[in-house]
Coordinates of C-alpha atoms and ligand atoms in Angstrom, one line a residue:
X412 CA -13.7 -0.1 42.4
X413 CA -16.8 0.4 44.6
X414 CA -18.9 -1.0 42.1
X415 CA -18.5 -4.6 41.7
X416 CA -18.6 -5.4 37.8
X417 CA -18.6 -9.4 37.6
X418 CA -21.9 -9.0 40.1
X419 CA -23.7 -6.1 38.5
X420 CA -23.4 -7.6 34.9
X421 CA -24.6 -11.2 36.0
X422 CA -27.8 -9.4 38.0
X423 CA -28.4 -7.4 35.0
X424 CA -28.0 -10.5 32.8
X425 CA -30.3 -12.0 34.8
X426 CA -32.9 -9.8 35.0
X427 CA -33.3 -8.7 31.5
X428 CA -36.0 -5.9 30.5
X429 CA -37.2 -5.4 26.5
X430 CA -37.3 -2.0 24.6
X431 CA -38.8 1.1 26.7
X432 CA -39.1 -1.1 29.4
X433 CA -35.5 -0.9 30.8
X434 CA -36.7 0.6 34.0
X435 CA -34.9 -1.5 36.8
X436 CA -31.5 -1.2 34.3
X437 CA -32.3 2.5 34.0
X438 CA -32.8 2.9 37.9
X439 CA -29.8 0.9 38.7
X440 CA -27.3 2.6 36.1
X441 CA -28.8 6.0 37.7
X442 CA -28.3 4.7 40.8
X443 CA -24.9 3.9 40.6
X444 CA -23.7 6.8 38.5
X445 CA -25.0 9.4 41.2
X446 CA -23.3 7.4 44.1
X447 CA -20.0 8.3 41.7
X448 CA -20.7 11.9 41.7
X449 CA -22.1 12.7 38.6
X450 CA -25.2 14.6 37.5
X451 CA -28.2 11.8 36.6
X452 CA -31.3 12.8 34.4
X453 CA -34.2 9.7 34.1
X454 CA -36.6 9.1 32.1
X455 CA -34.7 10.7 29.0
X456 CA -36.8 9.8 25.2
X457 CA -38.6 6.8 27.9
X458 CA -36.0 5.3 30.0
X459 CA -33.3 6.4 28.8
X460 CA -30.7 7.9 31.3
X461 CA -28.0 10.9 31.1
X462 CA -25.1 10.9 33.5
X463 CA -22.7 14.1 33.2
X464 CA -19.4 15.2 35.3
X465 CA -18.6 18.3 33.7
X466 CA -14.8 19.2 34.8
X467 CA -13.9 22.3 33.6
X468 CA -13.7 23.6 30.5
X469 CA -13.0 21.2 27.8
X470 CA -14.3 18.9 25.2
X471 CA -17.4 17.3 26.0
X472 CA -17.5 13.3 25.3
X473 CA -20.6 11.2 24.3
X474 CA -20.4 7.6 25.9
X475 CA -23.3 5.3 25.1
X476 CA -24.2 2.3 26.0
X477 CA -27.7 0.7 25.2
X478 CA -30.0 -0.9 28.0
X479 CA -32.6 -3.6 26.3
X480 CA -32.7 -7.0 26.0
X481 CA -34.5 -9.4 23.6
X482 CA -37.6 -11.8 23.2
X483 CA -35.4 -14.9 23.5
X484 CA -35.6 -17.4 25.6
X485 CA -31.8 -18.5 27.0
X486 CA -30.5 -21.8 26.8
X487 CA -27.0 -20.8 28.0
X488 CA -27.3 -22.9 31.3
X489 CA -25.4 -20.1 32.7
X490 CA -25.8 -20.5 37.0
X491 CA -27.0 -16.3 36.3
X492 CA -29.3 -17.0 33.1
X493 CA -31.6 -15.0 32.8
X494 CA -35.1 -15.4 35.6
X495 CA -37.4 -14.1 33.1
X496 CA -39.0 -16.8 30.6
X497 CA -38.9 -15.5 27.0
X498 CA -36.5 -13.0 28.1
X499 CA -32.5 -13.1 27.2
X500 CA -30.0 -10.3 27.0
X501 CA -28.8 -12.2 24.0
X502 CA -26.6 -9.1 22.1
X503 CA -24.8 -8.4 25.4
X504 CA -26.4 -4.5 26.1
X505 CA -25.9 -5.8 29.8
X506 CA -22.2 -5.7 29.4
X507 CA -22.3 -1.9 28.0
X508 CA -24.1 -1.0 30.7
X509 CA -21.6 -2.9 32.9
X510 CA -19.0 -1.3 31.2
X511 CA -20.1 1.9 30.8
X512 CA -20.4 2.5 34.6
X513 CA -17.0 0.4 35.0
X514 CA -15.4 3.4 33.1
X515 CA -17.4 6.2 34.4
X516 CA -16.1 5.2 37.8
X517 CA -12.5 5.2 36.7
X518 CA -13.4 8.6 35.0
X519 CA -14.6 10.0 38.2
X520 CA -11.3 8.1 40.2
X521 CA -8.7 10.2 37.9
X522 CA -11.0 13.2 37.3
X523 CA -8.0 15.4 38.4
X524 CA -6.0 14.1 35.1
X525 CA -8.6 15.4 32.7
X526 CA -10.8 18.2 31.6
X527 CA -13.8 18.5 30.3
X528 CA -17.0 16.7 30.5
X529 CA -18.1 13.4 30.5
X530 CA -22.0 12.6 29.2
X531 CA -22.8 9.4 29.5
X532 CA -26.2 8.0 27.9
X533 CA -27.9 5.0 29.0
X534 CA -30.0 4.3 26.0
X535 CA -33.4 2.2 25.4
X536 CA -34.5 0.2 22.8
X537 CA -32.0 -0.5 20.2
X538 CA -33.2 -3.0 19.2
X539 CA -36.1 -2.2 16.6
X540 CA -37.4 0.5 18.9
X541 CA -35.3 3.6 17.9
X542 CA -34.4 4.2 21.5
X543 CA -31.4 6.6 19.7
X544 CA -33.7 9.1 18.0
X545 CA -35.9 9.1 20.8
X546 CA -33.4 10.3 23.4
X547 CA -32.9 13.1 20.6
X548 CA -36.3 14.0 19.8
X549 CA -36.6 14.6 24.2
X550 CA -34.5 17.2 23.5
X551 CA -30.7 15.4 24.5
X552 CA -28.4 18.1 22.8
X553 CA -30.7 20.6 23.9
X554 CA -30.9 19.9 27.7
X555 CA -27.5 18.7 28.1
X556 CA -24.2 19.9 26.5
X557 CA -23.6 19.3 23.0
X558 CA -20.6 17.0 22.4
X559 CA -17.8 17.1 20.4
X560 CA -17.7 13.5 19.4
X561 CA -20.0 10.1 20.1
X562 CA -18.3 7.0 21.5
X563 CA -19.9 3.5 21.4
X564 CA -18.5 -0.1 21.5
X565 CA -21.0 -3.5 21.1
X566 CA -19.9 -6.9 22.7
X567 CA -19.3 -9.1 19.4
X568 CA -18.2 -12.9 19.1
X569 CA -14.8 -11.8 18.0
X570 CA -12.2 -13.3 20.7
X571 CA -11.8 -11.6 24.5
X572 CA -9.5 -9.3 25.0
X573 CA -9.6 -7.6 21.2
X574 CA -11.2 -5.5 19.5
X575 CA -12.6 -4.8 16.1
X576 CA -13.3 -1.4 14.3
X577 CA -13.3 0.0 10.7
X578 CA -13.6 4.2 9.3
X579 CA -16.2 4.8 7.3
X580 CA -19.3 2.7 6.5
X581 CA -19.2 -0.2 9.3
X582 CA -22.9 -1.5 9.7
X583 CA -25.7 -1.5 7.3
X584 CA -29.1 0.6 6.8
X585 CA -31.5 -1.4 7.5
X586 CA -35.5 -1.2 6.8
X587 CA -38.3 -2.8 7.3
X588 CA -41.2 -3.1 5.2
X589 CA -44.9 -4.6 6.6
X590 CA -46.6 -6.4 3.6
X591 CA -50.5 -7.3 3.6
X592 CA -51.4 -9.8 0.7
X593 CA -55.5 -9.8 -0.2
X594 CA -57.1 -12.9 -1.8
X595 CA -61.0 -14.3 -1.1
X596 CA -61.2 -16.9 1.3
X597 CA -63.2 -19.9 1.3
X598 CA -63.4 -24.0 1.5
X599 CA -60.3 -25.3 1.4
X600 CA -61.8 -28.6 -1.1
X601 CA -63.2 -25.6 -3.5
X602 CA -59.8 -23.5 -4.0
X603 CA -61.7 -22.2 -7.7
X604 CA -64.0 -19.8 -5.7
X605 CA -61.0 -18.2 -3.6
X606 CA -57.9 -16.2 -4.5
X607 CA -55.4 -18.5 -2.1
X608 CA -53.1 -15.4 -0.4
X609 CA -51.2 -18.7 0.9
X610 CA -49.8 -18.9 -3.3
X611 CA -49.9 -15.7 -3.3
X612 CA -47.7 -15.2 -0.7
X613 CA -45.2 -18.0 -1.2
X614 CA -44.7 -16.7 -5.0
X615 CA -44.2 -13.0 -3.6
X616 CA -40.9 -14.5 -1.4
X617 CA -39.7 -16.2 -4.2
X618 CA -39.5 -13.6 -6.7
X619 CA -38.8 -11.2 -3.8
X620 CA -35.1 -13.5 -3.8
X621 CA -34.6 -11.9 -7.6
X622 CA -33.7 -8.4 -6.3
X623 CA -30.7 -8.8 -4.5
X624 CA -29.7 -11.9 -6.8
X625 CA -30.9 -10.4 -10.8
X626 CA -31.4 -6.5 -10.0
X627 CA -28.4 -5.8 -7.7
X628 CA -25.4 -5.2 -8.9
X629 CA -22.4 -7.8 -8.2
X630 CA -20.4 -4.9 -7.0
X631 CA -23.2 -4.0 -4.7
X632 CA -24.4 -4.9 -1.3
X633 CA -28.0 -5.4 -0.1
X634 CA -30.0 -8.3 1.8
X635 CA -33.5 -9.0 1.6
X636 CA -34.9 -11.4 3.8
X637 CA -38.3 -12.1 4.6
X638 CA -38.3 -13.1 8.5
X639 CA -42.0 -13.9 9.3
X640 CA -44.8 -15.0 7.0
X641 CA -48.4 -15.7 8.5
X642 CA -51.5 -17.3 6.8
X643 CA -54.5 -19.2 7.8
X644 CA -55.5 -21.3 11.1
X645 CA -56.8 -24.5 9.1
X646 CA -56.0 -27.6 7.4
X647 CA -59.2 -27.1 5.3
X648 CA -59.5 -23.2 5.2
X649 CA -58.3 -20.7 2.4
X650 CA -57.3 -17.9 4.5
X651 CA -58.4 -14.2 3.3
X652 CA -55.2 -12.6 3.1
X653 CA -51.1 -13.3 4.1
X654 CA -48.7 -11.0 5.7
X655 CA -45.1 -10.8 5.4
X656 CA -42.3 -8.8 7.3
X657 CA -39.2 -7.8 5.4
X658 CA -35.9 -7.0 6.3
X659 CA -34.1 -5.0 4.2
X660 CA -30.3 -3.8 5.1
X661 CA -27.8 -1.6 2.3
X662 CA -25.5 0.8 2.6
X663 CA -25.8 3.1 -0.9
X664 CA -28.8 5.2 -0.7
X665 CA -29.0 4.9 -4.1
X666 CA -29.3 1.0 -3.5
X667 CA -31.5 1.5 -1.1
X668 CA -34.1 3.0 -3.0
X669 CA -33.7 0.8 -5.7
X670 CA -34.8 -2.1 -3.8
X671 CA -37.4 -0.6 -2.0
X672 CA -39.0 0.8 -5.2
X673 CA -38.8 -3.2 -6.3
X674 CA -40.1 -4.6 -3.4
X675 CA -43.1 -2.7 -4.4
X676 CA -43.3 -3.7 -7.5
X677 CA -42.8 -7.2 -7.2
X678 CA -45.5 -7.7 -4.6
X679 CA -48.2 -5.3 -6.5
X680 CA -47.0 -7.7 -9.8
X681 CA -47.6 -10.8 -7.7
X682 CA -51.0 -9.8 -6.5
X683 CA -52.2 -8.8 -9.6
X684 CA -50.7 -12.1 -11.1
X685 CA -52.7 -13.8 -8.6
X686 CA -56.2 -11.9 -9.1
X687 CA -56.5 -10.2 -5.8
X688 CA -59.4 -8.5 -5.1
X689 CA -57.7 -6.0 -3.7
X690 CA -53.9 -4.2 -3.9
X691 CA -52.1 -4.8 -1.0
X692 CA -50.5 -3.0 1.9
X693 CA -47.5 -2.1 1.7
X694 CA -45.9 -0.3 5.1
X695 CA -42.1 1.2 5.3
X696 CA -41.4 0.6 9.4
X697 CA -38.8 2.6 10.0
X698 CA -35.3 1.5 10.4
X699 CA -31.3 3.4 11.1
X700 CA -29.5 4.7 8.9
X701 CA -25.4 3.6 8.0
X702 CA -23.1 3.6 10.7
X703 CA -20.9 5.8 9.5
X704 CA -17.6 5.9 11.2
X705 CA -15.8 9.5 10.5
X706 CA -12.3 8.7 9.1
X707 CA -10.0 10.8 11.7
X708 CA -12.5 10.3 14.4
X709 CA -11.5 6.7 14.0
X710 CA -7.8 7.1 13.9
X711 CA -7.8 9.3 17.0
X712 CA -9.7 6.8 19.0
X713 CA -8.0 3.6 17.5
X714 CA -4.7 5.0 18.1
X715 CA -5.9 5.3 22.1
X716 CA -6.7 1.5 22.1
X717 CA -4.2 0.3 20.8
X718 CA -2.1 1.7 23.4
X719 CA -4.4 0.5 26.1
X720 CA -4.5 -3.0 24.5
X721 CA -1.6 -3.5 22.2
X722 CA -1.9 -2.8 18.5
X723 CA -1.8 -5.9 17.5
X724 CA -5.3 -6.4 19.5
X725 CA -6.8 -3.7 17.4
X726 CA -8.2 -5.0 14.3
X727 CA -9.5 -3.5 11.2
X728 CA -12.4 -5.4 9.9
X729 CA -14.7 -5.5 6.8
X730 CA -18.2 -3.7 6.9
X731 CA -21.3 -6.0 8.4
X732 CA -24.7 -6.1 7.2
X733 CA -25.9 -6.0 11.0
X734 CA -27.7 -2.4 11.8
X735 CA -27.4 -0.2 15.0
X736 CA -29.1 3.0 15.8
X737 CA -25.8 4.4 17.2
X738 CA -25.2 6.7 14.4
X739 CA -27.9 9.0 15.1
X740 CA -26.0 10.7 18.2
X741 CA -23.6 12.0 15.7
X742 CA -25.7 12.4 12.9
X743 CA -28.3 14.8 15.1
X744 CA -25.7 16.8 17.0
X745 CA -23.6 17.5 13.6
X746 CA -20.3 16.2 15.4
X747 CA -17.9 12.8 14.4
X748 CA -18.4 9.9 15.9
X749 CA -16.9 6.1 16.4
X750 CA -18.0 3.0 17.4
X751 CA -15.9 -0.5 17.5
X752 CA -16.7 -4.3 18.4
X753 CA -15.0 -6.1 21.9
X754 CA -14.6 -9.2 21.9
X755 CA -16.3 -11.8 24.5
X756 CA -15.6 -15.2 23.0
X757 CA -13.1 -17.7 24.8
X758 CA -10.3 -17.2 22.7
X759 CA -8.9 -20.6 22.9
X760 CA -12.3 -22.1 22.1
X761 CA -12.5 -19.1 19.0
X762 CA -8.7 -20.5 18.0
X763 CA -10.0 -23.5 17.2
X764 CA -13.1 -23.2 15.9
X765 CA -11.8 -21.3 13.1
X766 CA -8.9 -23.7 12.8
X767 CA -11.5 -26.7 11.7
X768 CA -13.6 -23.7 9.8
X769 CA -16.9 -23.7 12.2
X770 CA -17.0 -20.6 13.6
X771 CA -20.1 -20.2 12.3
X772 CA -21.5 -23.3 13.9
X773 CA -19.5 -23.3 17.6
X774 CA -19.2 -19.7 18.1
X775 CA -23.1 -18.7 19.2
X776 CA -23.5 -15.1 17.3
X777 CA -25.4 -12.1 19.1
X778 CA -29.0 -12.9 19.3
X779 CA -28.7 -17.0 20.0
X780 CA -30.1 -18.3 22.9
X781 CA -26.5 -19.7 23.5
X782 CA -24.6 -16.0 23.2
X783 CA -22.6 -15.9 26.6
X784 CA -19.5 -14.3 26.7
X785 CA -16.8 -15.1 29.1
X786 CA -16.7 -12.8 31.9
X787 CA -13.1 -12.3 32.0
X788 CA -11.0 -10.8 30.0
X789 CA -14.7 -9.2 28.3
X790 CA -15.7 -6.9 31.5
X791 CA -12.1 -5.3 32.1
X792 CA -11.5 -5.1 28.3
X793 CA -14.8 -3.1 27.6
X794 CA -14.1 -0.8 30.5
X795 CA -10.1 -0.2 29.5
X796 CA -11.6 0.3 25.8
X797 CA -14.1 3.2 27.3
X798 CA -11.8 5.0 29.1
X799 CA -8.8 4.9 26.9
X800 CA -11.2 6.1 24.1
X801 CA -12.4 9.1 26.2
X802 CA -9.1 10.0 27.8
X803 CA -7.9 10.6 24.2
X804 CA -11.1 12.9 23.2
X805 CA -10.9 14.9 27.2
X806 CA -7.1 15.3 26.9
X807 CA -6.8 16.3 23.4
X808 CA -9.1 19.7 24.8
X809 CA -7.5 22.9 25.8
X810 CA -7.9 23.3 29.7
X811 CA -7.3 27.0 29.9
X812 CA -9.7 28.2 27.4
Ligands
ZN461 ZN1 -28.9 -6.9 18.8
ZN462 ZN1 -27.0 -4.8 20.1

């Protein structure tokens, strides 16, 4: 390996960068990608980053891993947290980078053993920012080759050294929805000459809890949670209006609908309950669409890791409500594609934690300010995964056509 791993993932761990504004993990994936031979194109839907080694005639393979990190400030006590206040790569995008270029070296190393090409997209802002769509929209299967399939793999607590995956729907849609509440401010001793958007508000999450709970079927799957709410800047104030931001995650379109369409109507019910002077907002803020894993897609590449792995490290899991913005590489070039979990939790430590049931409580999930995954066997495991998984997608093309 020219590139050292353990010391490129701890400096990018260290130095994390938010949505669109990846630019030293951008320059640095470049960076090392060229030194390996392959053909690097920057600034790609923002930072974004394209890598290709095109090897003769052959499939070509989507690998992607994403780049940005999140507004969360660590409390890992790691000796390489992260420098930046406020700052944490807290869903472990700094080990798909890591990995990515881990296995694009080893690509490179054995390139006489394969054909084909290998595309490798450094992606921005997953999270929230639609980095996906906006490599797409800059034109990504129109300047570079169009692939035959997408591969992708996210860091998960599961334990080190395995690997979780699942055909067909894996992750949620999700949605988000901006809601602005109006009432009529004023004193907070005279609360008769005001509409309170404070009431207002908290009734509006309440009955908001109904959908899922009373509209929902059993059968069905759908969260709705309300993850910020913001009123007033006084004790003794009646603030003019309230806002709320929703989170909304399904995976039936039909479901979907059905509880945007109540959403609506719950919060137009609940201001009109309440008086207000005027209707309120009601803003749909984008959000990604189901992962959908395609069925032999999956087989193909699951039957590749467990033979770099073992089988039995190859597990099939059940659907999450999480949401990734993976699926539109696929879904805009019209071609399958798969993405699976790697583990990065101390197995031992993962062992018993779910032995005294508290997994949920020792085992820091992606996003806490205590997510840190153990270095080893997470880096080599994540690289093996990448390569195995491409081999089987470059070998499976026909050389001499
Ligand atoms: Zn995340
Ligand atoms: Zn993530």
């Amino acid at each position: 390996m020219t590139i050292e791993l353990a010391g490129l993932y701890k400096h990018l761990h260290a130095n994390p960068e938010l949505a669109y504004a990846e630019r030293e993990t951008a320059a640095l994936a470049a960076k090392h990608a060229r030194e390996l031979g392959y053909e690097v194109t920057e600034g790609v839907g923002g930072t974004g980053v394209v890598a290709l080694l095109r090897n003769g005639p052959g499939p070509v393979v989507l690998l992607r891993a994403d780049m940005d990190a999140l507004p969360v400030h660590e409390e890992t006590g790691l000796g390489y947290a992260s420098t930046r206040p406020g700052l944490m790569h807290a869903c472990g995008h700094d080990m798909h980078v890591t990995w990515l270029l881990g296995a694009l070296e080893e690509l490179a190393e054995h390139a006489p053993g394969w054909n084909g090409t290998v595309m490798a997209v450094f992606q921005p802002a997953e999270e929230n920012g639609g980095g996906a769509q906006a490599m797409v929209d800059d034109g990504l299967f129109e300047r570079f080759p169009m692939p035959s399939v997408a591969l992708g793999q996210h860091l998960v607590n599961l334990p080190a050294g395995t690997v979780g995956y699942r055909a067909g729907n894996f992750m949620a849609a999700s949605d988000a929805v901006r809601v602005k509440l109006f009432g009529r401010g004023g004193h907070g001793s005279r609360p008769e000459t005001t509409v309170d958007p404070v009431v207002m508000a908290a009734a509006t999450v309440l009955r908001l809890q109904t959908i899922v709970a009373r509209e929902i079927g059993p059968l069905d799957t759908a969260v709705v949670t309300v993850g910020s709410m913001h009123a007033g800047s006084a004790a003794n104030i009646i603030a003019p209006d309230a806002e709320l931001l929703l989170s909304v995650r399904s995976f039936n379109p039909a479901v979907r609908e059905a509880v945007l369409a109540s959403i609506e109507r719950i919060v137009k019910a609940e201001a009109l309950a309440s008086g207000a002077p005027v209707e309120p907002q009601i803003v749909r803020e984008g959000g990604y669409p189901v992962l959908h894993n395609d069925s032999a897609a999956t087989a193909k590449t699951v039957a590749a890791l467990g033979r770099a792995l073992g089988t039995r490290n190859v597990i099939e899991r059940q659907p999450v409500m999480g949401s990734e913005d993976f699926g539109n590489f696929g879904r805009a070039a019209g071609v399958p594609s798969c993405f699976w979990f790697v583990g990065g939790c101390d197995p031992q430590a993962f062992a018993a934690a779910a032995v005294t049931g508290r997994l949920d409580i020792d085992i820091p999930s992606n996003h806490s300010p205590h997510f840190a995954p153990v270095l080893e066997p997470t880096l080599r495991t994540g690289v093996d995964t990448m390569v195995a998984a491409a081999r089987a997608w470059l070998a499976d093309g026909n050389p001499a056509s």
